[in-house]
mmCIF file of C-alpha atoms in Angstrom:
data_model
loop_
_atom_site.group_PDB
_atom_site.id
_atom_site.type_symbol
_atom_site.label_atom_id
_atom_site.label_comp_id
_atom_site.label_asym_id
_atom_site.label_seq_id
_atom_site.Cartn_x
_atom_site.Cartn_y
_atom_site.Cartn_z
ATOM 1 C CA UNK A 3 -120.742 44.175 -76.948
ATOM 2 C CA UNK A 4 -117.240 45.430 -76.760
ATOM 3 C CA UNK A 5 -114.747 45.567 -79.480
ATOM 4 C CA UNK A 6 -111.463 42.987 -78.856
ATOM 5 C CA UNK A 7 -108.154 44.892 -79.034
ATOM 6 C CA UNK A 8 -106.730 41.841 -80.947
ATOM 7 C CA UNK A 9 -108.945 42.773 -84.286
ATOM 8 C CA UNK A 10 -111.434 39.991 -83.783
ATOM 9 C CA UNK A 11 -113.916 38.965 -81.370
ATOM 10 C CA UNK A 12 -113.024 36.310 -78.768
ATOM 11 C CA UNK A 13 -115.147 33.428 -79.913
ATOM 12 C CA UNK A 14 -115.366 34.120 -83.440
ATOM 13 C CA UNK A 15 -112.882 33.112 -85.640
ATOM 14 C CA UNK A 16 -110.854 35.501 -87.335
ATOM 15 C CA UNK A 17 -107.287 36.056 -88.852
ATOM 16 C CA UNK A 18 -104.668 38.584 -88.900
ATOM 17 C CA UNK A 19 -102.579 39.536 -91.308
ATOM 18 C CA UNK A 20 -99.312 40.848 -91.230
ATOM 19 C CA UNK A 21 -98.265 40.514 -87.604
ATOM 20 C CA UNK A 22 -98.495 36.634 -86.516
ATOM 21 C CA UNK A 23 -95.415 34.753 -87.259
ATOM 22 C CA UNK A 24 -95.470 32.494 -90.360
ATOM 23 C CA UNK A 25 -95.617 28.245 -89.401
ATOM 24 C CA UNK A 26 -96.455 26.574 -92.085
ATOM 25 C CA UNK A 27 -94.699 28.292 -94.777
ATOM 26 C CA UNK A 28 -91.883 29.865 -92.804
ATOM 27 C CA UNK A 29 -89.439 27.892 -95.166
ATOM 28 C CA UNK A 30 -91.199 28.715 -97.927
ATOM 29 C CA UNK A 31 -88.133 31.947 -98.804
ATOM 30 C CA UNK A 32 -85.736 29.574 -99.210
ATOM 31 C CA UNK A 33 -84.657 28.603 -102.326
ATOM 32 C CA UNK A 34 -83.625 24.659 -101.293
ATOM 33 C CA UNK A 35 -86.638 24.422 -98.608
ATOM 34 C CA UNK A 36 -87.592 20.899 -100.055
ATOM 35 C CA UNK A 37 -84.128 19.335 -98.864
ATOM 36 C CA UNK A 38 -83.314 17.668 -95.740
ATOM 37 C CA UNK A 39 -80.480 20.116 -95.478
ATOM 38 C CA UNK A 40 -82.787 23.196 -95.096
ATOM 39 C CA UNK A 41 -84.698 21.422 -93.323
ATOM 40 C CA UNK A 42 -82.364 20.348 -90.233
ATOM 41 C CA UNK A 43 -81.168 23.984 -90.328
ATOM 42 C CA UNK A 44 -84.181 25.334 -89.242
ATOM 43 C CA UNK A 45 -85.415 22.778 -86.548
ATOM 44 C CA UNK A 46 -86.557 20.151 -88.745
ATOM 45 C CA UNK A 47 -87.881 16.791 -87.420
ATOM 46 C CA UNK A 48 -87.563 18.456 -84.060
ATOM 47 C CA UNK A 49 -91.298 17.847 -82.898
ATOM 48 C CA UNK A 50 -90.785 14.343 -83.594
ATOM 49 C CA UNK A 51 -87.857 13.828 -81.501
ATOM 50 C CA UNK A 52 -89.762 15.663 -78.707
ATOM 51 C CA UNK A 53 -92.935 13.661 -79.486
ATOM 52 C CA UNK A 54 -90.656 10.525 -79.306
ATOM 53 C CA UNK A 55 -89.610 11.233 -75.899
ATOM 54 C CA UNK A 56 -92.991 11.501 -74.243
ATOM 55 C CA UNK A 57 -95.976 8.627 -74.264
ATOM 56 C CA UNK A 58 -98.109 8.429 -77.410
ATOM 57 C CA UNK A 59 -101.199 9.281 -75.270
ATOM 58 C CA UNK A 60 -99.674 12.749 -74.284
ATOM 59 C CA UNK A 61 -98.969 13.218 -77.798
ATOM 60 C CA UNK A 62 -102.309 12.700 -78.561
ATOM 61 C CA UNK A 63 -103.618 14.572 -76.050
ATOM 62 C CA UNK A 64 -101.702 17.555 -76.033
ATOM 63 C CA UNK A 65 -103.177 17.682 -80.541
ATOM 64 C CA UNK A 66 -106.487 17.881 -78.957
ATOM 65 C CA UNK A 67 -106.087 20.582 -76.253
ATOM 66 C CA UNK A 68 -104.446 22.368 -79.065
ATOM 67 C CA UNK A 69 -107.607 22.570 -80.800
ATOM 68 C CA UNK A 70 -105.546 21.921 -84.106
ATOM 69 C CA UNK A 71 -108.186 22.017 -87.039
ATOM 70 C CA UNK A 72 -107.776 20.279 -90.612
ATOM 71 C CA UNK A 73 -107.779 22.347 -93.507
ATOM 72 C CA UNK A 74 -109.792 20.774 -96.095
ATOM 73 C CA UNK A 75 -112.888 23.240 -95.247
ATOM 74 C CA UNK A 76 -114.926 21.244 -92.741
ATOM 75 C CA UNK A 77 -112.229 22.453 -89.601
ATOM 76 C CA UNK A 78 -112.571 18.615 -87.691
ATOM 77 C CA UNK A 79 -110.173 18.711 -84.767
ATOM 78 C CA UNK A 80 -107.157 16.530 -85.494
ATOM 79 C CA UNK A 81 -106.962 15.092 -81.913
ATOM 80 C CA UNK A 82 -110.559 13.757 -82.639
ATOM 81 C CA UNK A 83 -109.462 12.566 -85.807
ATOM 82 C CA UNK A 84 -106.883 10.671 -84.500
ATOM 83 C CA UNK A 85 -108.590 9.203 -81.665
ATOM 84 C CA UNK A 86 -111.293 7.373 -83.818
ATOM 85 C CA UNK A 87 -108.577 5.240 -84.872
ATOM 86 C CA UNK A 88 -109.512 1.597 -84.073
ATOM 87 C CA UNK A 89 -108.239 -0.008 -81.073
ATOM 88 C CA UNK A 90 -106.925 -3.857 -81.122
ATOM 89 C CA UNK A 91 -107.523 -4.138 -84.748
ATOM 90 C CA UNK A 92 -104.695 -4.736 -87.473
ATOM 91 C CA UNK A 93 -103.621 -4.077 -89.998
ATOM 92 C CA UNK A 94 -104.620 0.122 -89.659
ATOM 93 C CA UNK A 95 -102.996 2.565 -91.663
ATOM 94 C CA UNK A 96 -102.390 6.279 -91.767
ATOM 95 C CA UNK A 97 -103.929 7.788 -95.533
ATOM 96 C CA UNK A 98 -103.190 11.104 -95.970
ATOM 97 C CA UNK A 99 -105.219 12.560 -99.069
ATOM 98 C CA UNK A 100 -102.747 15.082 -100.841
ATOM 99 C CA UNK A 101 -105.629 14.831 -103.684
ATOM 100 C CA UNK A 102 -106.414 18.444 -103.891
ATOM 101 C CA UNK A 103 -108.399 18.131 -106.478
ATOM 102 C CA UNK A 104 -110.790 21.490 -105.687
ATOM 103 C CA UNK A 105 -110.898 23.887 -108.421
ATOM 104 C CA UNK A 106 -108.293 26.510 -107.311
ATOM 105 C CA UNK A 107 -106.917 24.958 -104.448
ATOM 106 C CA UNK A 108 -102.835 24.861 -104.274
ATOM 107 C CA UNK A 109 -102.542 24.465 -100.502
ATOM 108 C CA UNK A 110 -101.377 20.755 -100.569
ATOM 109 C CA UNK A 111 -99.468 21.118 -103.555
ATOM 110 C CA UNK A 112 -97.371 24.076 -102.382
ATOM 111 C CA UNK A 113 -97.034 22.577 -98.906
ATOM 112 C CA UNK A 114 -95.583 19.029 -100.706
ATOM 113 C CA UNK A 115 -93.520 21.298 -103.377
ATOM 114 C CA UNK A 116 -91.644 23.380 -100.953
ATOM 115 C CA UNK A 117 -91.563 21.757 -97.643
ATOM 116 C CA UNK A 118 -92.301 17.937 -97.971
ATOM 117 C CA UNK A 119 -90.251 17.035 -94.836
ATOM 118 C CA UNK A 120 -92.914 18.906 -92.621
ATOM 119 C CA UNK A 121 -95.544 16.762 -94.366
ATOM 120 C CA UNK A 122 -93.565 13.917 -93.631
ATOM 121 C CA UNK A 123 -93.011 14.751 -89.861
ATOM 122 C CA UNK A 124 -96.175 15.449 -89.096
ATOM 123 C CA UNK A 125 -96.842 11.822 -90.941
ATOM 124 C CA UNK A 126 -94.643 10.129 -88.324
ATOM 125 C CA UNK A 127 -96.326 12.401 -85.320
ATOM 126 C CA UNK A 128 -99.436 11.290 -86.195
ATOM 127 C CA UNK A 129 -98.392 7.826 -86.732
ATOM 128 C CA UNK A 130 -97.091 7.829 -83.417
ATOM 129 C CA UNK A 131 -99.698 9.428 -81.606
ATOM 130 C CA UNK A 132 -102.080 6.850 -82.954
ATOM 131 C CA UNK A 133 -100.593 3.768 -82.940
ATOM 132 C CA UNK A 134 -99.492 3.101 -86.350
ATOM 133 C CA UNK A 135 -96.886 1.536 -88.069
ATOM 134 C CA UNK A 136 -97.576 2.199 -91.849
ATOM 135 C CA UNK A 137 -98.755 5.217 -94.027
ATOM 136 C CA UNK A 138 -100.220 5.923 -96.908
ATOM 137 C CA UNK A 139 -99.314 8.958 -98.968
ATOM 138 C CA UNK A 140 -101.906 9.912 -101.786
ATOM 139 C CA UNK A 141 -100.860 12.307 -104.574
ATOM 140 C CA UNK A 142 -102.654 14.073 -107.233
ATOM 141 C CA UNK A 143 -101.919 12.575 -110.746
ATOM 142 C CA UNK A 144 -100.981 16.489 -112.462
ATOM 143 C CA UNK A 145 -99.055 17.449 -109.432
ATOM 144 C CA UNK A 146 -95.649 16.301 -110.901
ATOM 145 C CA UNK A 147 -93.597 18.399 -109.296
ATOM 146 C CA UNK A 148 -95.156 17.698 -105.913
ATOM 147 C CA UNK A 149 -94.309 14.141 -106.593
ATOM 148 C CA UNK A 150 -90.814 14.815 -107.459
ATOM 149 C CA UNK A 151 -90.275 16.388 -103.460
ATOM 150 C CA UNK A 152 -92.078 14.293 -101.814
ATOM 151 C CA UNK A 153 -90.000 11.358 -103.661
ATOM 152 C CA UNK A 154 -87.009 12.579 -102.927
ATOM 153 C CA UNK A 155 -87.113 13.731 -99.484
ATOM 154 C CA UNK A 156 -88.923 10.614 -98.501
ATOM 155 C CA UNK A 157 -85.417 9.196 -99.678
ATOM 156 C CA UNK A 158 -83.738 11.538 -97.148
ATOM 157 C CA UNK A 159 -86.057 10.823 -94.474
ATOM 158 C CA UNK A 160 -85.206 6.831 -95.116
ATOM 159 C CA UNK A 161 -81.173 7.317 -95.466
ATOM 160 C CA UNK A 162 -81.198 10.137 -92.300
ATOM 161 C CA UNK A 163 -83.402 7.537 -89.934
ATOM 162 C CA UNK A 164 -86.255 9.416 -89.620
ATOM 163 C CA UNK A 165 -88.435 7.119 -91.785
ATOM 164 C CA UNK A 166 -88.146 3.124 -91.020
ATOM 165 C CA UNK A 167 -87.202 0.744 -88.329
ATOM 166 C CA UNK A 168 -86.276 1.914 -84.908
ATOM 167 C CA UNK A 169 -86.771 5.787 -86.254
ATOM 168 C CA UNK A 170 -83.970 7.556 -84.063
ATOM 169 C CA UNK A 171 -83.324 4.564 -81.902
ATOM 170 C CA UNK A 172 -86.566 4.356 -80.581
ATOM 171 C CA UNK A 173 -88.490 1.090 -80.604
ATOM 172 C CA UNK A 174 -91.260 2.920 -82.779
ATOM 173 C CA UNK A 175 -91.128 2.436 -86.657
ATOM 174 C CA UNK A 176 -92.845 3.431 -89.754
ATOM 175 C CA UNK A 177 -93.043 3.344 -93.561
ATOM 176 C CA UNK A 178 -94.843 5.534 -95.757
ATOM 177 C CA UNK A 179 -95.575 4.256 -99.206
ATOM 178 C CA UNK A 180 -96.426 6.779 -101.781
ATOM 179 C CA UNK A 181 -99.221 6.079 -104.365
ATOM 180 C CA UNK A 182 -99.995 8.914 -107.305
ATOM 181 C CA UNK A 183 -103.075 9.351 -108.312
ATOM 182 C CA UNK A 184 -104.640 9.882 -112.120
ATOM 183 C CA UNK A 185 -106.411 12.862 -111.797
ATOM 184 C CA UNK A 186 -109.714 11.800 -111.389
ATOM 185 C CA UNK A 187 -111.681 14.371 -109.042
ATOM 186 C CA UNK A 188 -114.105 12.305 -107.556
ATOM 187 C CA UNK A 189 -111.076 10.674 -105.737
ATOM 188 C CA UNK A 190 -110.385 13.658 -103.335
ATOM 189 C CA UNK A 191 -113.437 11.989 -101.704
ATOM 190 C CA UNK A 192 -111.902 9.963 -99.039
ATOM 191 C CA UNK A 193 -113.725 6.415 -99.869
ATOM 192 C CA UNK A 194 -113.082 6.510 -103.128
ATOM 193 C CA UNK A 195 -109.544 7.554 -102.359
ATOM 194 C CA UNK A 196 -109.272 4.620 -100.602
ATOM 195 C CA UNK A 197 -111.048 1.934 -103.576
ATOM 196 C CA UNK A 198 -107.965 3.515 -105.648
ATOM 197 C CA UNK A 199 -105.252 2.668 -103.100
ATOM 198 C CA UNK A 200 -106.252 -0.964 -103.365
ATOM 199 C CA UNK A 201 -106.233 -0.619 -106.899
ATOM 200 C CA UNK A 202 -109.939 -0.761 -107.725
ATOM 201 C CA UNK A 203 -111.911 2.278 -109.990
ATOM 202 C CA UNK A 204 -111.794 5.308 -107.248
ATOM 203 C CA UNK A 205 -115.637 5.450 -107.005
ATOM 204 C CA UNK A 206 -117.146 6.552 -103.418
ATOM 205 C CA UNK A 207 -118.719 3.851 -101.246
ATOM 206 C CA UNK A 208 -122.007 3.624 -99.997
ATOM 207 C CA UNK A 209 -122.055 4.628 -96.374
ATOM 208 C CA UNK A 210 -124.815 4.550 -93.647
ATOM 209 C CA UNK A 211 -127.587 5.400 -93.767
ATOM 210 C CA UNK A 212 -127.917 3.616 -97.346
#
């Protein structure tokens, strides 16, 4: 076995710190990084428009070669994800479970707090990549100032044209709805989640095999 000159082994994976350019929270220095302002400045809402201009299936596909993985801890590819997404059957919906309710965990909340237009875009991406036409956005109860951002750039993102009908004069459309939660952990389970969205007690459902 031979050592890998990038610090980890091929097939393994492995991080490194201190020399890979920062993504997710390369806004994150800026003191107005929650505003559509910042956001624009620093190629904001720029995948979308690219995404817009290409077929929803390439969109789709090109998430999956990626080999994108979620972050909640199991790592389930996000092209899979979104290709299990019903065909021929309405009304579908995009939740996205911004729950966090692990002890410790700040990942979501930071994310929403300091850069809710990314969250947003990558809403309408995967909107559009699937198919959909409506989304659900699911907030912890405590995160208040979370809810604050997300509020107000979702405003933005409504008054700019990036959220709603015809989103940058494309036929394709979207709202997002945003729904806070009441702190109950047992809701960051997605089932139960979704018994609170239609307003029943967020309790898990039973799910094969019984």
């Amino acid at each position: 076995m031979t050592s890998n000159p990038g610090g980890t082994w091929p097939h393994a994976p492995g991080f490194i710190v201190g020399d890979r350019p920062k993504i997710v929270t390369s806004r994150f220095e800026y003191e107005d990084s929650y505003t559509l302002q910042r956001y624009l400045a620093t190629d904001g809402y720029a995948g979308l428009r690219a995404a817009l201009g290409r077929p929803a299936s390439d969109v789709h596909d090109e998430v999956k070669n990626a080999t994108v993985l979620g972050r909640g801890g199991a790592g389930f590819p996000a092209g899979n994800k979104w290709g299990l997404t019903p065909q021929g059957v309405w009304p579908r919906y995009l939740v996205v479970n911004g729950d966090e309710s692990e002890p410790g965990t700040y990942k979501d909340r930071l994310l929403m707090e300091r850069d809710p237009h990314q969250l947003i875009e990558g809403c309408l991406i995967a909107c559009y990549a699937a198919g959909l036409s409506q989304c659900f956005l699911y907030i912890r109860g405590e995160m208040a100032l979370a809810q604050e951002r997300v509020a107000e750039a979702l405003n933005e993102a409504y008054a700019a044209g990036y959220v709603g009908k015809n989103i940058l004069g494309s036929k394709f459309s979207v709202d997002i709805v945003l729904h806070w939660g009441a702190g109950a952990y047992v809701v960051g389970e997605e089932t139960a989640l979704i018994e609170s969205l239609e307003g029943n007690r967020g309790m898990p459902r039973l799910k094969p095999p019984f």
